[in-house]
Amino acid sequence: MNFLSIQGTGAAWTFGLLLFCLAIVHLVKLAKIGLRSRKAPPPKEEKKPEEPVYYIVERKKKRTKPEYSEPRRISFK
């Protein structure tokens, strides 16, 4: 007895394959997370305070205003 048509059967198999692929992808991701959590994190080294570093910064120089000549009269013929 076939409850689904041929197209319905194909759609059901496609949906099943999609769910199977999603499950595999999530299982692989969870396995990677689990493997990473098993590794011990490297011990943190304590940083000793260093002397402050000072930088010499130049001030911005003011841009000089451009000087324009007197406007010329233009005649169109």
mmCIF file of N, CA and C in Angstrom:
data_model
loop_
_atom_site.group_PDB
_atom_site.id
_atom_site.type_symbol
_atom_site.label_atom_id
_atom_site.label_comp_id
_atom_site.label_asym_id
_atom_site.label_seq_id
_atom_site.Cartn_x
_atom_site.Cartn_y
_atom_site.Cartn_z
ATOM 1 N N MET A 1 0.836 -1.176 0.000
ATOM 2 C CA MET A 1 0.000 0.000 0.000
ATOM 3 C C MET A 1 0.886 1.247 0.000
ATOM 4 N N ASN A 2 0.665 2.082 -0.953
ATOM 5 C CA ASN A 2 1.386 3.345 -1.044
ATOM 6 C C ASN A 2 0.484 4.468 -0.569
ATOM 7 N N PHE A 3 0.885 5.141 0.499
ATOM 8 C CA PHE A 3 0.093 6.248 1.025
ATOM 9 C C PHE A 3 0.440 7.554 0.333
ATOM 10 N N LEU A 4 1.674 7.630 -0.230
ATOM 11 C CA LEU A 4 2.127 8.858 -0.877
ATOM 12 C C LEU A 4 2.299 8.620 -2.367
ATOM 13 N N SER A 5 2.154 9.692 -3.114
ATOM 14 C CA SER A 5 2.432 9.593 -4.547
ATOM 15 C C SER A 5 3.943 9.568 -4.739
ATOM 16 N N ILE A 6 4.356 9.449 -5.975
ATOM 17 C CA ILE A 6 5.799 9.408 -6.255
ATOM 18 C C ILE A 6 6.442 10.732 -5.844
ATOM 19 N N GLN A 7 5.774 11.855 -6.128
ATOM 20 C CA GLN A 7 6.325 13.159 -5.734
ATOM 21 C C GLN A 7 6.361 13.293 -4.211
ATOM 22 N N GLY A 8 5.358 12.796 -3.548
ATOM 23 C CA GLY A 8 5.319 12.854 -2.087
ATOM 24 C C GLY A 8 6.417 12.008 -1.465
ATOM 25 N N THR A 9 6.665 10.849 -2.062
ATOM 26 C CA THR A 9 7.741 9.989 -1.571
ATOM 27 C C THR A 9 9.094 10.676 -1.744
ATOM 28 N N GLY A 10 9.274 11.316 -2.904
ATOM 29 C CA GLY A 10 10.532 12.044 -3.148
ATOM 30 C C GLY A 10 10.706 13.193 -2.180
ATOM 31 N N ALA A 11 9.624 13.912 -1.908
ATOM 32 C CA ALA A 11 9.694 15.019 -0.955
ATOM 33 C C ALA A 11 10.015 14.506 0.448
ATOM 34 N N ALA A 12 9.425 13.377 0.824
ATOM 35 C CA ALA A 12 9.691 12.801 2.151
ATOM 36 C C ALA A 12 11.148 12.374 2.266
ATOM 37 N N TRP A 13 11.699 11.740 1.226
ATOM 38 C CA TRP A 13 13.103 11.338 1.252
ATOM 39 C C TRP A 13 14.025 12.561 1.291
ATOM 40 N N THR A 14 13.679 13.607 0.545
ATOM 41 C CA THR A 14 14.483 14.834 0.547
ATOM 42 C C THR A 14 14.482 15.464 1.938
ATOM 43 N N PHE A 15 13.322 15.535 2.557
ATOM 44 C CA PHE A 15 13.221 16.096 3.905
ATOM 45 C C PHE A 15 14.003 15.244 4.908
ATOM 46 N N GLY A 16 13.904 13.930 4.763
ATOM 47 C CA GLY A 16 14.666 13.036 5.645
ATOM 48 C C GLY A 16 16.161 13.203 5.474
ATOM 49 N N LEU A 17 16.596 13.346 4.216
ATOM 50 C CA LEU A 17 18.024 13.559 3.948
ATOM 51 C C LEU A 17 18.494 14.883 4.529
ATOM 52 N N LEU A 18 17.660 15.927 4.443
ATOM 53 C CA LEU A 18 17.994 17.226 5.028
ATOM 54 C C LEU A 18 18.180 17.097 6.541
ATOM 55 N N LEU A 19 17.252 16.429 7.197
ATOM 56 C CA LEU A 19 17.364 16.245 8.643
ATOM 57 C C LEU A 19 18.601 15.435 9.017
ATOM 58 N N PHE A 20 18.912 14.410 8.217
ATOM 59 C CA PHE A 20 20.093 13.597 8.470
ATOM 60 C C PHE A 20 21.371 14.438 8.348
ATOM 61 N N CYS A 21 21.450 15.269 7.296
ATOM 62 C CA CYS A 21 22.636 16.113 7.107
ATOM 63 C C CYS A 21 22.775 17.132 8.233
ATOM 64 N N LEU A 22 21.660 17.739 8.636
ATOM 65 C CA LEU A 22 21.713 18.694 9.737
ATOM 66 C C LEU A 22 22.195 18.031 11.026
ATOM 67 N N ALA A 23 21.727 16.823 11.282
ATOM 68 C CA ALA A 23 22.148 16.109 12.488
ATOM 69 C C ALA A 23 23.645 15.809 12.444
ATOM 70 N N ILE A 24 24.140 15.385 11.282
ATOM 71 C CA ILE A 24 25.571 15.081 11.157
ATOM 72 C C ILE A 24 26.409 16.333 11.374
ATOM 73 N N VAL A 25 25.996 17.449 10.778
ATOM 74 C CA VAL A 25 26.761 18.699 10.931
ATOM 75 C C VAL A 25 26.801 19.128 12.388
ATOM 76 N N HIS A 26 25.679 19.058 13.073
ATOM 77 C CA HIS A 26 25.655 19.464 14.479
ATOM 78 C C HIS A 26 26.436 18.501 15.366
ATOM 79 N N LEU A 27 26.408 17.235 15.065
ATOM 80 C CA LEU A 27 27.208 16.285 15.842
ATOM 81 C C LEU A 27 28.698 16.553 15.678
ATOM 82 N N VAL A 28 29.127 16.876 14.463
ATOM 83 C CA VAL A 28 30.544 17.183 14.228
ATOM 84 C C VAL A 28 30.938 18.451 14.981
ATOM 85 N N LYS A 29 30.080 19.476 14.929
ATOM 86 C CA LYS A 29 30.387 20.712 15.657
ATOM 87 C C LYS A 29 30.471 20.468 17.161
ATOM 88 N N LEU A 30 29.543 19.705 17.697
ATOM 89 C CA LEU A 30 29.578 19.408 19.133
ATOM 90 C C LEU A 30 30.802 18.583 19.502
ATOM 91 N N ALA A 31 31.216 17.679 18.621
ATOM 92 C CA ALA A 31 32.421 16.884 18.885
ATOM 93 C C ALA A 31 33.659 17.774 18.918
ATOM 94 N N LYS A 32 33.730 18.753 18.009
ATOM 95 C CA LYS A 32 34.870 19.682 18.010
ATOM 96 C C LYS A 32 34.911 20.490 19.296
ATOM 97 N N ILE A 33 33.749 20.961 19.732
ATOM 98 C CA ILE A 33 33.687 21.737 20.974
ATOM 99 C C ILE A 33 34.121 20.871 22.153
ATOM 100 N N GLY A 34 33.688 19.619 22.159
ATOM 101 C CA GLY A 34 34.064 18.709 23.243
ATOM 102 C C GLY A 34 35.553 18.430 23.260
ATOM 103 N N LEU A 35 36.159 18.266 22.078
ATOM 104 C CA LEU A 35 37.598 18.017 22.029
ATOM 105 C C LEU A 35 38.391 19.233 22.478
ATOM 106 N N ARG A 36 37.914 20.414 22.120
ATOM 107 C CA ARG A 36 38.606 21.631 22.539
ATOM 108 C C ARG A 36 38.524 21.819 24.044
ATOM 109 N N SER A 37 37.416 21.420 24.649
ATOM 110 C CA SER A 37 37.264 21.622 26.094
ATOM 111 C C SER A 37 38.103 20.619 26.891
ATOM 112 N N ARG A 38 38.494 19.533 26.298
ATOM 113 C CA ARG A 38 39.309 18.544 27.010
ATOM 114 C C ARG A 38 40.756 18.999 27.151
ATOM 115 N N LYS A 39 41.217 19.822 26.192
ATOM 116 C CA LYS A 39 42.589 20.317 26.275
ATOM 117 C C LYS A 39 42.690 21.323 27.408
ATOM 118 N N ALA A 40 43.786 21.238 28.171
ATOM 119 C CA ALA A 40 43.983 22.174 29.276
ATOM 120 C C ALA A 40 44.459 23.506 28.712
ATOM 121 N N PRO A 41 43.886 24.588 29.174
ATOM 122 C CA PRO A 41 44.342 25.895 28.690
ATOM 123 C C PRO A 41 45.752 26.171 29.192
ATOM 124 N N PRO A 42 46.556 26.865 28.401
ATOM 125 C CA PRO A 42 47.932 27.157 28.830
ATOM 126 C C PRO A 42 47.911 28.075 30.054
ATOM 127 N N PRO A 43 48.876 27.880 30.961
ATOM 128 C CA PRO A 43 48.904 28.730 32.152
ATOM 129 C C PRO A 43 49.181 30.180 31.773
ATOM 130 N N LYS A 44 48.482 31.071 32.439
ATOM 131 C CA LYS A 44 48.657 32.496 32.129
ATOM 132 C C LYS A 44 49.875 33.015 32.864
ATOM 133 N N GLU A 45 50.697 33.745 32.127
ATOM 134 C CA GLU A 45 51.882 34.341 32.737
ATOM 135 C C GLU A 45 51.503 35.704 33.293
ATOM 136 N N GLU A 46 51.999 35.977 34.472
ATOM 137 C CA GLU A 46 51.711 37.271 35.077
ATOM 138 C C GLU A 46 52.625 38.321 34.456
ATOM 139 N N LYS A 47 52.013 39.427 34.082
ATOM 140 C CA LYS A 47 52.798 40.517 33.503
ATOM 141 C C LYS A 47 53.234 41.449 34.616
ATOM 142 N N LYS A 48 54.515 41.769 34.610
ATOM 143 C CA LYS A 48 54.974 42.736 35.590
ATOM 144 C C LYS A 48 54.774 44.134 35.010
ATOM 145 N N PRO A 49 54.437 45.075 35.860
ATOM 146 C CA PRO A 49 54.166 46.423 35.352
ATOM 147 C C PRO A 49 55.418 47.024 34.742
ATOM 148 N N GLU A 50 55.248 47.551 33.539
ATOM 149 C CA GLU A 50 56.373 48.167 32.847
ATOM 150 C C GLU A 50 56.329 49.675 33.069
ATOM 151 N N GLU A 51 57.439 50.312 32.772
ATOM 152 C CA GLU A 51 57.474 51.765 32.881
ATOM 153 C C GLU A 51 56.592 52.350 31.787
ATOM 154 N N PRO A 52 55.945 53.463 32.073
ATOM 155 C CA PRO A 52 55.086 54.062 31.053
ATOM 156 C C PRO A 52 55.908 54.557 29.867
ATOM 157 N N VAL A 53 55.324 54.482 28.715
ATOM 158 C CA VAL A 53 55.985 54.924 27.496
ATOM 159 C C VAL A 53 55.347 56.236 27.069
ATOM 160 N N TYR A 54 56.171 57.209 26.777
ATOM 161 C CA TYR A 54 55.687 58.513 26.357
ATOM 162 C C TYR A 54 56.051 58.721 24.895
ATOM 163 N N TYR A 55 55.116 59.289 24.162
ATOM 164 C CA TYR A 55 55.331 59.549 22.749
ATOM 165 C C TYR A 55 55.327 61.058 22.519
ATOM 166 N N ILE A 56 56.166 61.488 21.602
ATOM 167 C CA ILE A 56 56.186 62.896 21.227
ATOM 168 C C ILE A 56 55.230 63.060 20.057
ATOM 169 N N VAL A 57 54.263 63.943 20.250
ATOM 170 C CA VAL A 57 53.251 64.150 19.224
ATOM 171 C C VAL A 57 53.340 65.578 18.725
ATOM 172 N N GLU A 58 53.389 65.741 17.404
ATOM 173 C CA GLU A 58 53.441 67.080 16.840
ATOM 174 C C GLU A 58 52.038 67.642 16.733
ATOM 175 N N ARG A 59 51.942 68.929 16.904
ATOM 176 C CA ARG A 59 50.650 69.576 16.743
ATOM 177 C C ARG A 59 50.298 69.668 15.273
ATOM 178 N N LYS A 60 49.016 69.727 15.027
ATOM 179 C CA LYS A 60 48.584 69.909 13.653
ATOM 180 C C LYS A 60 48.970 71.301 13.201
ATOM 181 N N LYS A 61 49.438 71.377 11.982
ATOM 182 C CA LYS A 61 49.806 72.681 11.450
ATOM 183 C C LYS A 61 48.610 73.250 10.708
ATOM 184 N N LYS A 62 48.409 74.533 10.909
ATOM 185 C CA LYS A 62 47.286 75.182 10.273
ATOM 186 C C LYS A 62 47.566 75.323 8.783
ATOM 187 N N ARG A 63 46.591 74.975 7.990
ATOM 188 C CA ARG A 63 46.741 75.073 6.537
ATOM 189 C C ARG A 63 46.614 76.538 6.136
ATOM 190 N N THR A 64 47.532 76.985 5.315
ATOM 191 C CA THR A 64 47.463 78.378 4.879
ATOM 192 C C THR A 64 46.342 78.534 3.858
ATOM 193 N N LYS A 65 45.700 79.687 3.923
ATOM 194 C CA LYS A 65 44.611 79.939 2.998
ATOM 195 C C LYS A 65 45.195 80.229 1.621
ATOM 196 N N PRO A 66 44.608 79.632 0.592
ATOM 197 C CA PRO A 66 45.122 79.918 -0.749
ATOM 198 C C PRO A 66 44.747 81.342 -1.161
ATOM 199 N N GLU A 67 45.646 81.971 -1.872
ATOM 200 C CA GLU A 67 45.390 83.335 -2.334
ATOM 201 C C GLU A 67 44.973 83.262 -3.792
ATOM 202 N N TYR A 68 43.846 83.882 -4.068
ATOM 203 C CA TYR A 68 43.310 83.853 -5.421
ATOM 204 C C TYR A 68 43.538 85.219 -6.067
ATOM 205 N N SER A 69 43.683 85.198 -7.387
ATOM 206 C CA SER A 69 43.809 86.467 -8.109
ATOM 207 C C SER A 69 42.422 87.054 -8.308
ATOM 208 N N GLU A 70 42.396 88.269 -8.824
ATOM 209 C CA GLU A 70 41.119 88.933 -9.084
ATOM 210 C C GLU A 70 40.345 88.142 -10.134
ATOM 211 N N PRO A 71 39.028 88.058 -10.030
ATOM 212 C CA PRO A 71 38.256 87.314 -11.020
ATOM 213 C C PRO A 71 38.331 87.978 -12.394
ATOM 214 N N ARG A 72 38.411 87.145 -13.424
ATOM 215 C CA ARG A 72 38.474 87.653 -14.791
ATOM 216 C C ARG A 72 37.095 87.577 -15.432
ATOM 217 N N ARG A 73 36.865 88.490 -16.320
ATOM 218 C CA ARG A 73 35.583 88.507 -17.014
ATOM 219 C C ARG A 73 35.690 87.568 -18.205
ATOM 220 N N ILE A 74 34.734 86.707 -18.358
ATOM 221 C CA ILE A 74 34.715 85.754 -19.463
ATOM 222 C C ILE A 74 33.533 86.104 -20.355
ATOM 223 N N SER A 75 33.798 86.232 -21.628
ATOM 224 C CA SER A 75 32.707 86.558 -22.558
ATOM 225 C C SER A 75 32.522 85.387 -23.500
ATOM 226 N N PHE A 76 31.275 85.008 -23.663
ATOM 227 C CA PHE A 76 30.949 83.909 -24.566
ATOM 228 C C PHE A 76 30.421 84.499 -25.870
ATOM 229 N N LYS A 77 30.974 84.077 -26.960
ATOM 230 C CA LYS A 77 30.552 84.617 -28.257
ATOM 231 C C LYS A 77 29.601 83.679 -28.943
#
